[in-house]
Coordinates of C-alpha atoms and ligand atoms in Angstrom, one line a residue:
M1 CA 24.2 21.7 35.1
T2 CA 21.8 19.4 36.9
I3 CA 19.9 16.6 35.2
F4 CA 16.8 18.7 35.8
S5 CA 18.3 21.7 34.1
K6 CA 19.0 19.5 31.2
I7 CA 15.3 18.5 31.1
V8 CA 14.4 22.2 31.3
A9 CA 16.8 22.9 28.4
G10 CA 15.3 20.0 26.4
E11 CA 18.7 18.3 26.3
I12 CA 17.2 15.1 27.8
P13 CA 13.6 13.9 27.5
A14 CA 11.0 13.9 30.2
Y15 CA 7.3 13.3 30.4
K16 CA 6.2 16.9 31.0
V17 CA 2.8 17.4 32.6
A18 CA 2.8 21.2 33.2
E19 CA 5.0 24.2 32.5
T20 CA 5.1 27.9 33.1
V21 CA 7.9 30.4 32.5
E22 CA 9.4 29.7 35.9
F23 CA 8.3 26.2 36.8
L24 CA 8.1 22.7 35.3
A25 CA 6.3 19.4 36.4
F26 CA 7.3 16.0 34.9
L27 CA 6.9 12.4 35.8
D28 CA 9.6 10.9 38.1
I29 CA 11.7 8.4 36.1
N30 CA 11.6 5.9 39.1
P31 CA 8.1 6.4 40.5
L32 CA 6.7 5.2 43.8
A33 CA 3.2 5.3 42.3
E34 CA 1.6 5.9 39.0
G35 CA 1.5 9.7 38.5
H36 CA 4.5 10.4 40.7
V37 CA 5.4 13.9 39.6
L38 CA 8.3 16.2 40.4
V39 CA 7.7 19.9 40.5
I40 CA 10.8 22.2 40.0
P41 CA 11.8 25.8 39.6
K42 CA 13.6 26.2 36.3
K43 CA 16.1 28.3 38.2
E44 CA 18.9 25.9 39.4
I45 CA 19.1 26.1 43.2
D46 CA 20.0 23.0 45.1
Y47 CA 18.1 23.4 48.4
L48 CA 14.4 24.1 48.4
F49 CA 14.6 26.4 51.4
D50 CA 17.4 28.5 49.8
L51 CA 14.9 29.7 47.1
D52 CA 14.0 33.3 47.3
D53 CA 10.5 33.9 48.8
E54 CA 8.9 34.8 45.6
T55 CA 10.2 31.6 43.8
Y56 CA 9.4 29.4 46.8
A57 CA 5.8 30.7 47.0
G58 CA 5.3 30.5 43.3
L59 CA 6.6 26.9 43.3
Q60 CA 4.2 25.9 46.1
I61 CA 1.2 27.5 44.2
F62 CA 2.3 25.7 41.0
A63 CA 2.5 22.4 43.0
K64 CA -1.0 23.0 44.2
I65 CA -2.3 23.4 40.7
V66 CA -0.5 20.3 39.5
A67 CA -1.7 18.3 42.5
T68 CA -5.3 19.3 41.7
G69 CA -5.0 17.9 38.2
L70 CA -3.1 14.8 39.4
R71 CA -5.9 13.9 41.8
K72 CA -8.5 14.1 39.0
A73 CA -6.3 12.0 36.7
I74 CA -5.1 9.3 39.0
P75 CA -7.6 7.5 41.3
C76 CA -6.2 7.9 44.9
K77 CA -7.2 9.2 48.3
R78 CA -4.8 12.1 48.4
I79 CA -1.7 13.6 46.8
G80 CA 1.2 13.1 49.2
V81 CA 4.0 15.7 49.2
A82 CA 7.6 15.0 50.0
V83 CA 10.9 16.9 49.8
I84 CA 14.0 14.7 49.8
G85 CA 16.7 16.1 47.5
L86 CA 19.5 13.7 48.4
E87 CA 19.9 12.5 44.8
V88 CA 19.5 15.5 42.5
P89 CA 20.9 18.9 43.7
H90 CA 18.1 20.9 42.1
A91 CA 15.1 21.9 44.3
H92 CA 12.1 19.8 43.7
I93 CA 8.8 18.7 45.3
H94 CA 7.6 15.1 45.0
L95 CA 3.8 14.8 44.4
I96 CA 2.7 11.2 44.9
P97 CA -0.8 9.9 44.5
M98 CA -1.4 7.8 47.6
N99 CA -3.8 5.5 49.3
N100 CA -1.7 4.3 52.2
V101 CA 1.1 5.9 54.3
S102 CA 3.4 3.2 52.8
D103 CA 3.0 4.8 49.4
L104 CA 5.3 7.5 50.6
N105 CA 8.1 5.2 51.7
F106 CA 11.1 6.1 49.5
S107 CA 12.9 2.9 50.6
R108 CA 10.4 0.8 48.8
P109 CA 11.3 -0.7 45.4
K110 CA 10.3 1.7 42.6
L111 CA 7.7 0.8 40.0
S112 CA 8.4 0.6 36.3
F113 CA 6.0 1.5 33.5
T114 CA 6.3 1.1 29.7
P115 CA 6.8 4.3 27.6
E116 CA 3.2 3.8 26.4
Q117 CA 1.9 3.7 30.0
L118 CA 4.0 6.8 30.9
E119 CA 2.7 8.6 27.8
A120 CA -0.9 7.7 28.7
T121 CA -0.4 8.9 32.3
T122 CA 1.1 12.2 31.1
E123 CA -1.9 12.8 28.8
R124 CA -4.4 12.0 31.5
I125 CA -2.8 14.5 33.9
K126 CA -2.5 17.2 31.1
D127 CA -6.2 16.6 30.2
A128 CA -7.2 17.0 33.9
L129 CA -5.2 20.3 34.1
R130 CA -6.9 21.7 31.0
I131 CA -10.4 21.4 32.5
Ligands
5GP1 P1 15.7 13.1 45.6 O1 16.8 14.1 45.1 O2 14.5 13.8 45.9 O3 16.3 12.2 46.6 O4 15.4 12.2 44.3 C1 15.4 12.6 43.0 C2 14.3 12.0 42.2 O5 14.5 12.4 40.9 C3 14.2 10.5 42.3 O6 12.9 10.2 42.7 C4 14.5 10.1 40.9 O7 13.8 8.9 40.5 C5 14.2 11.3 40.1 N1 15.1 11.4 38.9 C6 16.4 11.3 38.9 N2 16.9 11.5 37.7 C7 15.8 11.7 36.9 C8 15.7 12.0 35.5 O8 16.7 12.0 34.7 N3 14.5 12.1 35.0 C9 13.4 12.1 35.8 N4 12.2 12.3 35.2 N5 13.5 11.9 37.1 C10 14.7 11.7 37.7

């Protein structure tokens, strides 16, 4: 079972920002920017491009919805999109509020926020998605 399946199952906590029957979005635990979100299919498949077409398309549409709320919630020029997948073998899309190309540099030191800040960011994104 991947760490992300444990989040889906509620076995480990996460700052969840959006959820459907099939998909989940939550804050990355080691973010590159405030509001760095991971979007996953609940179905445990390692490689994004191994998803069946319906799940892949659904995930991309879910990512689009989450990105729209994210952009309203977090001041930034755009939401950057990245797929890495070298650490967690459970397909996921990174959505990262960005102002400069260097904001998408995964070799950069990660940021750290307090639980209160992460909770506040989560609420802002959820509020933006409710509108
Ligand atoms: P990748 O597989 O795309 O190389 O990296 C996996 C991403 O998942 C990393 O950005 C890492 O910070 C994040 N991550 C790893 N474990 C956890 C976790 O337990 N909870 C959360 N929210 N994010 C995690």
